[in-house]
Coordinates of C-alpha atoms in Angstrom, one line a residue:
Chain A
M281 CA 0.0 -0.2 0.2
R282 CA 2.8 2.5 1.0
R283 CA 4.2 1.9 -2.5
T284 CA 1.2 1.3 -4.7
V285 CA -0.9 4.4 -4.0
P286 CA 2.4 6.5 -4.9
L287 CA 3.2 4.6 -7.6
I288 CA -0.6 4.6 -9.1
L289 CA -0.8 8.4 -8.6
S290 CA 2.8 9.2 -10.2
F291 CA 1.7 7.1 -13.1
T292 CA -1.5 8.5 -13.9
A293 CA -0.2 12.2 -13.1
G294 CA 2.9 11.3 -15.7
I295 CA 0.6 9.8 -18.4
L296 CA -1.6 13.0 -18.2
M297 CA 1.1 15.5 -18.5
I298 CA 2.4 13.4 -21.3
L299 CA -0.9 13.8 -22.8
D300 CA -1.1 17.2 -22.2
S301 CA 2.4 18.0 -23.9
Y302 CA 1.7 16.3 -27.3
F303 CA -2.1 16.4 -27.6
K304 CA -4.8 19.3 -27.8
I305 CA -7.3 17.6 -25.7
P306 CA -8.9 20.4 -23.6
I307 CA -10.2 18.7 -20.3
I308 CA -6.6 17.0 -19.8
N309 CA -5.0 20.3 -21.0
N310 CA -7.0 22.2 -18.4
F311 CA -6.3 19.6 -15.6
A312 CA -3.0 19.5 -16.3
T313 CA -2.6 23.3 -16.2
D314 CA -5.3 24.0 -13.2
Y315 CA -4.9 21.3 -11.1
L316 CA -1.5 19.3 -11.5
M317 CA 0.8 22.5 -12.2
R318 CA -1.0 24.2 -8.9
S319 CA -0.5 20.9 -6.9
I320 CA 3.4 21.1 -7.5
S321 CA 3.1 24.8 -6.0
V322 CA 1.3 23.5 -3.1
S323 CA 3.5 20.8 -2.1
V324 CA 6.8 23.1 -2.8
A325 CA 5.1 25.5 -0.3
W326 CA 4.6 23.0 2.1
A327 CA 8.0 21.4 1.3
A328 CA 9.5 24.7 2.5
G329 CA 7.8 24.6 5.6
L330 CA 9.1 21.4 6.3
G331 CA 12.6 22.2 5.3
S332 CA 12.4 25.4 7.5
L333 CA 11.6 23.1 10.6
N334 CA 14.3 20.7 9.8
L335 CA 16.8 23.5 9.8
I336 CA 15.4 25.1 12.8
R337 CA 14.9 21.8 14.7
L338 CA 18.6 21.1 14.3
H339 CA 19.9 24.4 15.3
I340 CA 18.1 24.5 18.5
R341 CA 19.8 21.4 19.4
H342 CA 23.0 22.9 18.5
I343 CA 22.1 25.5 21.2
S344 CA 20.5 23.0 23.7
S345 CA 23.3 21.0 23.6
K346 CA 25.9 23.8 23.4
R347 CA 27.8 21.9 20.5
Q348 CA 30.7 23.6 19.1
N349 CA 30.3 27.3 17.7
Y350 CA 26.4 27.1 18.6
Q351 CA 26.8 30.5 19.1
F352 CA 26.1 31.1 14.8
S353 CA 23.2 29.2 15.4
Y354 CA 21.4 32.1 17.3
V355 CA 22.2 34.3 14.4
L356 CA 20.9 31.8 11.6
I357 CA 17.7 31.5 14.1
G358 CA 17.4 35.3 14.5
V359 CA 17.9 36.3 10.7
W360 CA 15.4 33.7 9.9
L361 CA 12.7 35.0 12.2
F362 CA 13.8 38.6 11.2
M363 CA 13.0 37.9 7.3
L364 CA 10.2 35.5 7.7
T365 CA 8.4 38.2 10.0
C366 CA 9.3 41.0 7.2
G367 CA 7.9 38.8 4.3
I368 CA 4.7 37.9 6.0
F369 CA 3.8 41.0 7.5
L370 CA 5.0 43.9 5.7
Q371 CA 2.9 45.6 3.1
G372 CA 3.9 44.1 -0.5
N373 CA 5.6 41.0 1.2
T374 CA 8.8 40.4 -0.2
A375 CA 8.4 43.3 -2.4
N376 CA 8.5 45.7 0.4
P377 CA 11.8 48.1 0.1
F378 CA 12.5 47.3 4.0
Y379 CA 12.9 43.5 2.8
Q380 CA 14.3 44.3 -0.3
F381 CA 17.1 46.4 1.0
F382 CA 18.1 43.2 3.2
Y383 CA 17.9 40.9 0.7
S384 CA 19.9 43.2 -1.9
N385 CA 22.6 44.7 0.3
I386 CA 23.4 41.4 2.5
Q387 CA 21.9 38.3 0.7
V388 CA 22.8 38.9 -2.7
N389 CA 26.5 40.1 -1.6
L390 CA 26.7 37.3 0.4
S391 CA 26.1 34.8 -2.5
A392 CA 28.4 36.4 -4.8
A393 CA 31.3 36.3 -2.2
V394 CA 30.7 32.9 -2.2
Y395 CA 30.6 32.3 -6.0
S396 CA 33.8 34.2 -6.1
L397 CA 35.7 31.5 -4.2
A398 CA 35.2 29.2 -7.4
S399 CA 37.9 31.2 -9.1
F400 CA 40.4 30.3 -6.4
Y401 CA 39.1 26.8 -6.2
L402 CA 39.3 26.4 -9.9
A403 CA 42.8 27.3 -9.8
S404 CA 43.7 24.7 -6.9
S405 CA 41.8 21.9 -8.8
C406 CA 43.5 22.8 -12.3
Y407 CA 46.8 22.9 -10.5
R408 CA 46.2 19.0 -9.6
A409 CA 44.5 18.0 -12.4
F410 CA 47.3 19.4 -15.1
R411 CA 50.0 17.2 -14.4
A412 CA 51.3 14.6 -16.7
R413 CA 50.8 11.4 -15.2
S414 CA 49.5 9.8 -18.1
V415 CA 48.9 9.8 -21.7
E416 CA 45.4 10.8 -21.3
S417 CA 46.5 13.6 -18.6
T418 CA 49.4 14.7 -21.0
V419 CA 46.4 14.8 -23.7
L420 CA 44.4 17.2 -21.4
L421 CA 47.3 19.2 -20.2
V422 CA 48.6 20.3 -23.5
S423 CA 45.6 20.9 -24.9
A424 CA 44.0 23.1 -21.7
A425 CA 47.5 25.1 -22.2
I426 CA 46.7 25.6 -25.8
V427 CA 43.1 26.9 -25.0
M428 CA 44.6 28.7 -22.2
I429 CA 47.4 30.4 -24.6
G430 CA 44.9 30.9 -27.2
S431 CA 42.3 32.8 -25.3
V432 CA 44.6 35.5 -24.3
P433 CA 46.1 38.3 -26.8
V434 CA 49.6 37.2 -25.5
G435 CA 48.8 34.1 -27.4
A436 CA 48.4 35.6 -30.8
A437 CA 51.4 37.8 -30.1
I438 CA 53.6 35.0 -29.6
W439 CA 52.0 32.7 -32.5
S440 CA 49.5 33.6 -34.9
G441 CA 48.4 29.9 -34.9
F442 CA 47.1 29.6 -31.2
P443 CA 43.8 31.3 -31.4
A444 CA 43.2 29.0 -34.6
I445 CA 44.0 26.0 -32.8
Q446 CA 42.0 27.0 -29.7
G447 CA 39.3 27.9 -31.9
W448 CA 39.3 24.4 -33.5
L449 CA 39.4 22.4 -30.3
L450 CA 36.6 24.3 -28.6
K451 CA 34.4 24.2 -32.1
I452 CA 35.2 21.1 -33.2
V453 CA 36.3 18.6 -30.9
N454 CA 34.7 20.0 -27.7
D455 CA 31.5 20.6 -29.2
S456 CA 31.0 17.1 -31.0
V457 CA 32.3 15.7 -27.7
I458 CA 29.5 17.8 -26.0
R459 CA 26.7 16.9 -28.4
G460 CA 27.4 13.3 -27.9
W461 CA 27.3 13.8 -24.4
S462 CA 23.9 15.7 -24.9
I463 CA 22.2 12.9 -26.9
G464 CA 23.4 10.2 -24.3
L465 CA 21.7 12.3 -21.5
T466 CA 18.6 12.9 -23.1
L467 CA 18.2 9.1 -23.5
G468 CA 19.4 8.4 -20.1
G469 CA 16.8 11.1 -18.6
L470 CA 14.2 9.6 -21.1
S471 CA 15.0 6.2 -19.9
Q472 CA 15.0 7.3 -16.3
S473 CA 11.6 8.8 -16.6
V474 CA 10.0 5.8 -18.2
R475 CA 11.5 3.9 -15.5
N476 CA 9.7 6.1 -13.1
L477 CA 6.7 6.1 -14.6
V478 CA 6.1 2.6 -14.8
G479 CA 7.3 2.0 -11.5
I480 CA 10.5 0.0 -12.6
E481 CA 12.7 2.3 -10.7
R482 CA 11.3 2.5 -7.0
G483 CA 14.4 4.0 -5.1
H484 CA 12.5 7.2 -4.2
L485 CA 9.8 5.3 -2.7
Q486 CA 11.8 2.8 -0.8
A487 CA 15.4 1.8 -0.4
G488 CA 16.1 -1.8 -1.6
E489 CA 13.6 -3.7 -3.3
Chain B
M491 CA 4.2 11.9 -52.7
N492 CA 6.9 14.4 -51.4
T493 CA 7.9 15.5 -48.0
A494 CA 5.6 18.6 -48.4
E495 CA 2.6 17.4 -49.6
L496 CA 3.2 15.0 -46.9
R497 CA 3.5 17.6 -44.4
V498 CA 0.0 18.8 -45.2
T499 CA -1.5 15.5 -45.4
M500 CA -0.2 15.2 -41.8
E501 CA -1.5 18.5 -40.6
S502 CA -5.0 17.6 -42.3
L503 CA -4.9 14.5 -40.4
L504 CA -3.5 15.2 -36.9
G505 CA -3.7 19.3 -36.8
S506 CA -7.0 19.2 -34.5
W507 CA -5.4 16.4 -32.1
L508 CA -1.1 17.2 -31.7
K509 CA 0.3 20.0 -30.3
N510 CA 2.8 21.9 -32.1
D511 CA 3.6 25.0 -30.1
S512 CA 7.1 26.6 -29.3
N513 CA 7.9 23.4 -27.0
R514 CA 9.0 21.7 -30.2
L515 CA 7.1 18.8 -29.5
G516 CA 6.0 17.0 -32.3
L517 CA 5.3 13.9 -34.4
A518 CA 8.9 13.1 -34.1
T519 CA 9.6 12.9 -30.5
L520 CA 5.9 11.5 -29.8
L521 CA 7.2 8.5 -32.1
Y522 CA 10.6 8.5 -30.5
F523 CA 8.9 8.3 -27.1
G524 CA 6.3 5.4 -28.5
V525 CA 9.3 3.7 -30.0
F526 CA 11.2 4.2 -27.1
S527 CA 8.6 2.6 -24.4
T528 CA 8.0 -0.2 -26.5
V529 CA 11.6 -1.3 -26.6
I530 CA 11.6 -0.8 -22.6
L531 CA 8.4 -2.7 -22.3
V532 CA 9.6 -5.7 -24.5
Y533 CA 12.9 -5.6 -22.2
W534 CA 10.8 -5.4 -19.4
R535 CA 8.9 -8.7 -20.3
K536 CA 12.0 -10.4 -21.3
A537 CA 13.6 -9.5 -17.7
T538 CA 10.7 -10.6 -16.0
H539 CA 9.7 -13.4 -17.8
G540 CA 12.5 -14.8 -20.0
T541 CA 15.5 -16.8 -19.2
D542 CA 17.8 -15.6 -21.6
P543 CA 20.9 -13.9 -20.1
L544 CA 21.1 -10.2 -20.1
P545 CA 24.0 -8.3 -21.5
K546 CA 27.0 -7.7 -19.2
L547 CA 27.7 -4.3 -17.9
R548 CA 31.0 -2.6 -18.4
R549 CA 33.0 -1.9 -15.5
I550 CA 32.4 1.9 -14.3
A551 CA 35.4 2.8 -12.0
G552 CA 33.3 5.2 -10.4
L553 CA 30.7 3.0 -9.1
D554 CA 33.1 0.7 -8.0
A555 CA 34.5 3.0 -6.2
V556 CA 31.3 3.8 -4.1
D557 CA 31.8 0.9 -1.8
E558 CA 35.7 1.7 -1.5
A559 CA 35.1 5.1 -0.2
I560 CA 32.4 3.6 2.4
G561 CA 35.0 1.3 3.5
R562 CA 37.6 3.8 4.0
A563 CA 35.1 6.0 6.2
T564 CA 34.1 3.3 8.0
E565 CA 38.0 2.4 9.1
M566 CA 38.6 6.3 9.8
G567 CA 35.6 6.5 11.7
R568 CA 34.6 9.6 10.0
P569 CA 31.4 10.5 8.2
V570 CA 30.3 9.7 4.4
C571 CA 28.6 12.7 2.9
F572 CA 25.8 12.6 0.3
N573 CA 25.1 15.7 -1.7
P574 CA 22.3 15.6 -4.4
G575 CA 23.1 19.0 -5.9
T576 CA 20.7 21.8 -6.4
S577 CA 17.9 20.7 -8.4
G578 CA 14.5 19.5 -7.2
F579 CA 12.7 16.7 -8.5
S580 CA 14.3 15.7 -11.9
A581 CA 15.5 12.8 -13.6
P582 CA 19.0 12.9 -12.2
T583 CA 17.6 13.4 -8.6
F584 CA 15.5 10.3 -8.9
A585 CA 18.5 8.8 -10.4
A586 CA 20.8 10.0 -7.2
L587 CA 17.9 8.8 -4.8
A588 CA 18.1 5.5 -6.2
V589 CA 22.3 5.7 -5.4
L590 CA 21.2 7.0 -2.2
G591 CA 19.3 4.0 -1.4
Y592 CA 22.4 1.9 -2.1
I593 CA 24.9 3.9 0.0
A594 CA 22.7 4.2 2.9
G595 CA 22.5 0.8 3.0
Q596 CA 25.9 0.1 3.1
T597 CA 26.6 2.6 5.8
A598 CA 24.1 0.9 7.8
R599 CA 25.7 -2.2 7.2
Y600 CA 29.3 -1.1 8.2
D601 CA 28.0 1.2 10.8
A602 CA 29.6 4.1 9.4
R603 CA 27.3 7.5 9.8
L604 CA 25.7 9.0 6.5
L605 CA 25.3 12.7 6.4
G606 CA 23.0 14.5 4.1
C607 CA 23.0 17.9 2.1
Y608 CA 20.1 19.0 0.9
N609 CA 18.9 22.2 -1.0
S610 CA 15.5 21.3 -2.0
P611 CA 13.0 20.6 1.1
Q612 CA 11.2 17.8 -1.0
V613 CA 14.2 16.1 -1.9
M614 CA 15.2 15.9 1.7
S615 CA 12.1 14.5 2.7
V616 CA 12.2 11.7 0.2
A617 CA 15.8 11.4 1.5
Q618 CA 14.8 10.8 5.0
S619 CA 12.3 8.3 4.3
I620 CA 15.0 6.3 2.0
V621 CA 17.7 6.4 4.6
Q622 CA 15.4 5.4 7.6
T623 CA 14.1 2.5 5.3
A624 CA 17.7 1.2 4.5
Y625 CA 18.7 1.7 8.1
I626 CA 15.6 -0.7 9.1
E627 CA 16.0 -3.1 6.3
Q628 CA 19.8 -3.4 7.7
G629 CA 18.6 -4.0 11.3
K630 CA 20.0 -0.9 12.3
A631 CA 17.2 1.4 13.0
E632 CA 18.7 2.8 16.5
S633 CA 21.5 3.7 14.1
F634 CA 19.2 6.1 11.9
R635 CA 19.7 9.9 13.0
L636 CA 17.3 12.4 11.5
D637 CA 19.7 15.1 12.1
D638 CA 21.9 13.8 9.6
I639 CA 19.8 14.5 6.9
R640 CA 20.2 18.2 6.8
Y641 CA 18.1 21.1 4.9
L642 CA 20.9 24.1 4.5
S643 CA 19.2 26.2 2.2
G644 CA 17.2 26.8 -1.2
D645 CA 19.8 29.5 -2.2
Q646 CA 22.6 28.3 -4.5
F647 CA 25.3 29.8 -3.0
G648 CA 24.1 29.7 0.7
F649 CA 23.7 25.8 0.1
A650 CA 27.2 25.8 -0.9
S651 CA 28.7 27.5 2.0
G652 CA 26.5 25.5 4.1
C653 CA 28.1 22.3 2.5
I654 CA 31.6 23.8 3.4
G655 CA 30.3 24.2 6.9
V656 CA 29.2 20.7 7.2
I657 CA 32.2 19.1 5.3
Q658 CA 34.9 20.9 7.5
R659 CA 32.9 20.7 10.7
E660 CA 32.0 16.8 10.4
R661 CA 35.7 16.2 8.9
I662 CA 34.0 13.7 6.5
A663 CA 36.0 11.0 5.2
A664 CA 34.0 10.4 1.8
Q665 CA 31.8 12.7 -0.6
M666 CA 29.1 11.1 -2.9
M667 CA 28.1 13.8 -5.2
F668 CA 25.4 12.4 -7.6
G669 CA 22.4 14.6 -8.8
N670 CA 22.5 17.9 -10.7
F671 CA 25.0 20.5 -9.9
A672 CA 25.7 24.1 -11.1
A673 CA 28.1 26.3 -10.2
E674 CA 28.5 25.4 -6.7
A675 CA 29.9 22.1 -7.7
L676 CA 33.6 22.9 -7.8
I677 CA 33.0 24.9 -4.6
I678 CA 31.8 21.6 -2.6
A679 CA 34.2 19.5 -4.3
E680 CA 37.3 21.5 -3.4
A681 CA 35.8 21.9 0.1
G682 CA 35.9 18.2 0.3
N683 CA 39.3 17.9 -1.1
V684 CA 40.4 20.2 1.3
A685 CA 39.1 18.2 4.0
G686 CA 40.7 14.9 2.9
A687 CA 37.7 13.3 1.8
I688 CA 37.8 10.6 -1.1
Q689 CA 35.2 12.0 -3.8
V690 CA 32.7 10.0 -6.1
A691 CA 30.8 12.4 -8.2
G692 CA 28.0 11.7 -10.8
Q693 CA 26.0 14.5 -12.2
T694 CA 24.5 15.5 -16.0
N695 CA 25.6 19.1 -16.3
N696 CA 28.0 19.1 -19.2
L697 CA 29.4 22.7 -18.2
Q698 CA 30.3 21.1 -14.6
T699 CA 32.5 17.9 -15.6
P700 CA 35.0 19.1 -16.3
F701 CA 35.4 20.7 -12.9
L702 CA 34.4 17.6 -11.2
V703 CA 36.7 15.7 -13.0
A704 CA 39.6 17.9 -12.0
A705 CA 38.3 18.1 -8.5
C706 CA 37.2 14.7 -7.3
D707 CA 39.0 11.5 -7.4
Y708 CA 36.2 9.4 -9.3
C709 CA 33.8 11.2 -11.6
L710 CA 31.0 9.3 -13.7
M711 CA 30.7 10.7 -17.5
N712 CA 27.2 12.0 -17.9
E713 CA 24.8 9.3 -18.3
E714 CA 26.7 7.2 -16.3
L715 CA 24.7 8.3 -13.4
Y716 CA 21.2 6.8 -15.2
V717 CA 22.7 3.3 -15.1
A718 CA 24.4 3.5 -11.5
S719 CA 21.2 2.0 -9.9
A720 CA 21.1 -0.8 -11.9
Y721 CA 25.1 -1.2 -11.9
L722 CA 24.8 -1.3 -8.2
S723 CA 22.1 -3.4 -7.3
K724 CA 22.6 -6.0 -10.4
D725 CA 19.1 -6.0 -10.6
R726 CA 17.8 -8.1 -13.5
L727 CA 15.2 -5.6 -14.8
R728 CA 16.7 -2.4 -14.3
V729 CA 19.7 -4.1 -16.6
G730 CA 17.1 -4.7 -19.1
M731 CA 16.2 -1.4 -19.1
L732 CA 19.9 -0.6 -20.0
A733 CA 19.9 -2.9 -22.9
A734 CA 16.4 -1.1 -24.3
Q735 CA 18.2 2.1 -24.0
D736 CA 21.1 0.8 -26.0
I737 CA 18.7 -0.1 -28.7
C738 CA 17.2 2.9 -29.1
R739 CA 20.4 4.9 -29.1
L740 CA 21.2 2.5 -31.8
V741 CA 18.0 3.5 -33.7
L742 CA 19.1 7.0 -33.1
M743 CA 22.6 6.9 -34.2
T744 CA 21.3 4.8 -37.5
I745 CA 19.0 7.9 -38.0
M746 CA 22.0 10.5 -37.8
V747 CA 23.8 8.5 -40.0
L748 CA 21.6 8.2 -42.4
G749 CA 20.7 12.3 -41.9
I750 CA 24.4 12.7 -42.5
I751 CA 24.6 10.5 -45.7
F752 CA 21.4 12.0 -47.2
E753 CA 22.3 16.0 -46.2
S754 CA 25.8 15.2 -47.9
F755 CA 24.0 14.1 -51.1
G756 CA 21.9 17.1 -51.3
S757 CA 18.8 15.0 -49.8
K758 CA 16.8 16.8 -47.1
I759 CA 14.2 13.7 -46.6
V760 CA 15.5 12.8 -43.3
S761 CA 15.5 16.3 -41.9
D762 CA 12.4 17.0 -43.4
L763 CA 10.6 13.7 -42.0
M764 CA 12.3 14.1 -38.3
T765 CA 10.6 18.0 -38.7
L766 CA 7.4 16.8 -40.4
Y767 CA 5.2 18.4 -37.6

């Protein structure tokens, strides 16, 4: 029962969405738009509540058991409560200028700061990866060096052939591999979807079989 | 009848039934979906009722490394961290959750601690259920810790910084990155590397694959993620599905080769048929 009901529900919803995608059948098109798509929004809203509860419960436990760095949990809960209150009670909700001030000046900047870390991590991972330990890694090293040199003006100044080789590597070699991958991924995704639809893949319902 | 006349005939026959909108869903994709589903069902029947041996799966080093990584974490007495990336429910996430079931079973068996970092509360809820069930199946229900399955943030980089915190505070010994990752992939993988964790990654974003190849010890190449559950479980039914998938791939490759040949000789018959409606 625990498996059968979700399987029936997912199969029915999946078939309806497929019919809605391909065919002009007003009753199904309307049902998919009015009911199924809205039910996704409702479930996302409920799940957001669940996620918040999980987060807050975890941090309350951090505080109550005084785990290492538990002081930061006070900050998290305080900020969460503050933004939640502003988002719910201020006029215009999340569009309110007061809410937007904190969002634009704290949240966006913090996100940008974390994103900027990627450039340093990229350098350190490339340093490890670009070592000529085998034939494959040597090919990677040489091609990466050519692409890097060909991408900067000094590359063309050293030898005019660098940009041409870089372009060939990116447009011919790289693009053809990426397209091959894309076809494989589409087929794999389709296969996964059909497996989920007909209930062969049940990993998301219960571990093991 | 040439393709232009065929197009008019098809439109008159299916015009009132078949959608032909900006989603580019048309007859070709519908036919392909039909053929694909039929082949899958044939192999489903063959796998469940037949006794014919199914094709052997080639070795995938990244998936073999999953057990090695869990074993290492067990020996070191440090946790394994599972990370499904920043996507909600999508095909890669379903594939990742199937792998999570296997990983949870193994960690329960070896008494290793399994942490989970989640960006989507929906995925987190399902993951809690999967891990709990795996622990119960292994007879280790008392070892399951609900607090180890953590929702960190819905924001991409808030999630990434949360993962860095978990990885460093918990001093993880192994990290499993299966799912759909974007720009946060490298940040998380490098944090795992700094913590000295053995890392296995499998994701479907072409743009992130080079970063994960560079940063992780083992990396599944794109669609290998979709075969992970069949490979790890060795389940006859799932392996049969992979065989069906390969047959469909062969059909698609044949169409592409025919298209290349016909286009090279100036005929557009294949491309016209593929974009008929």
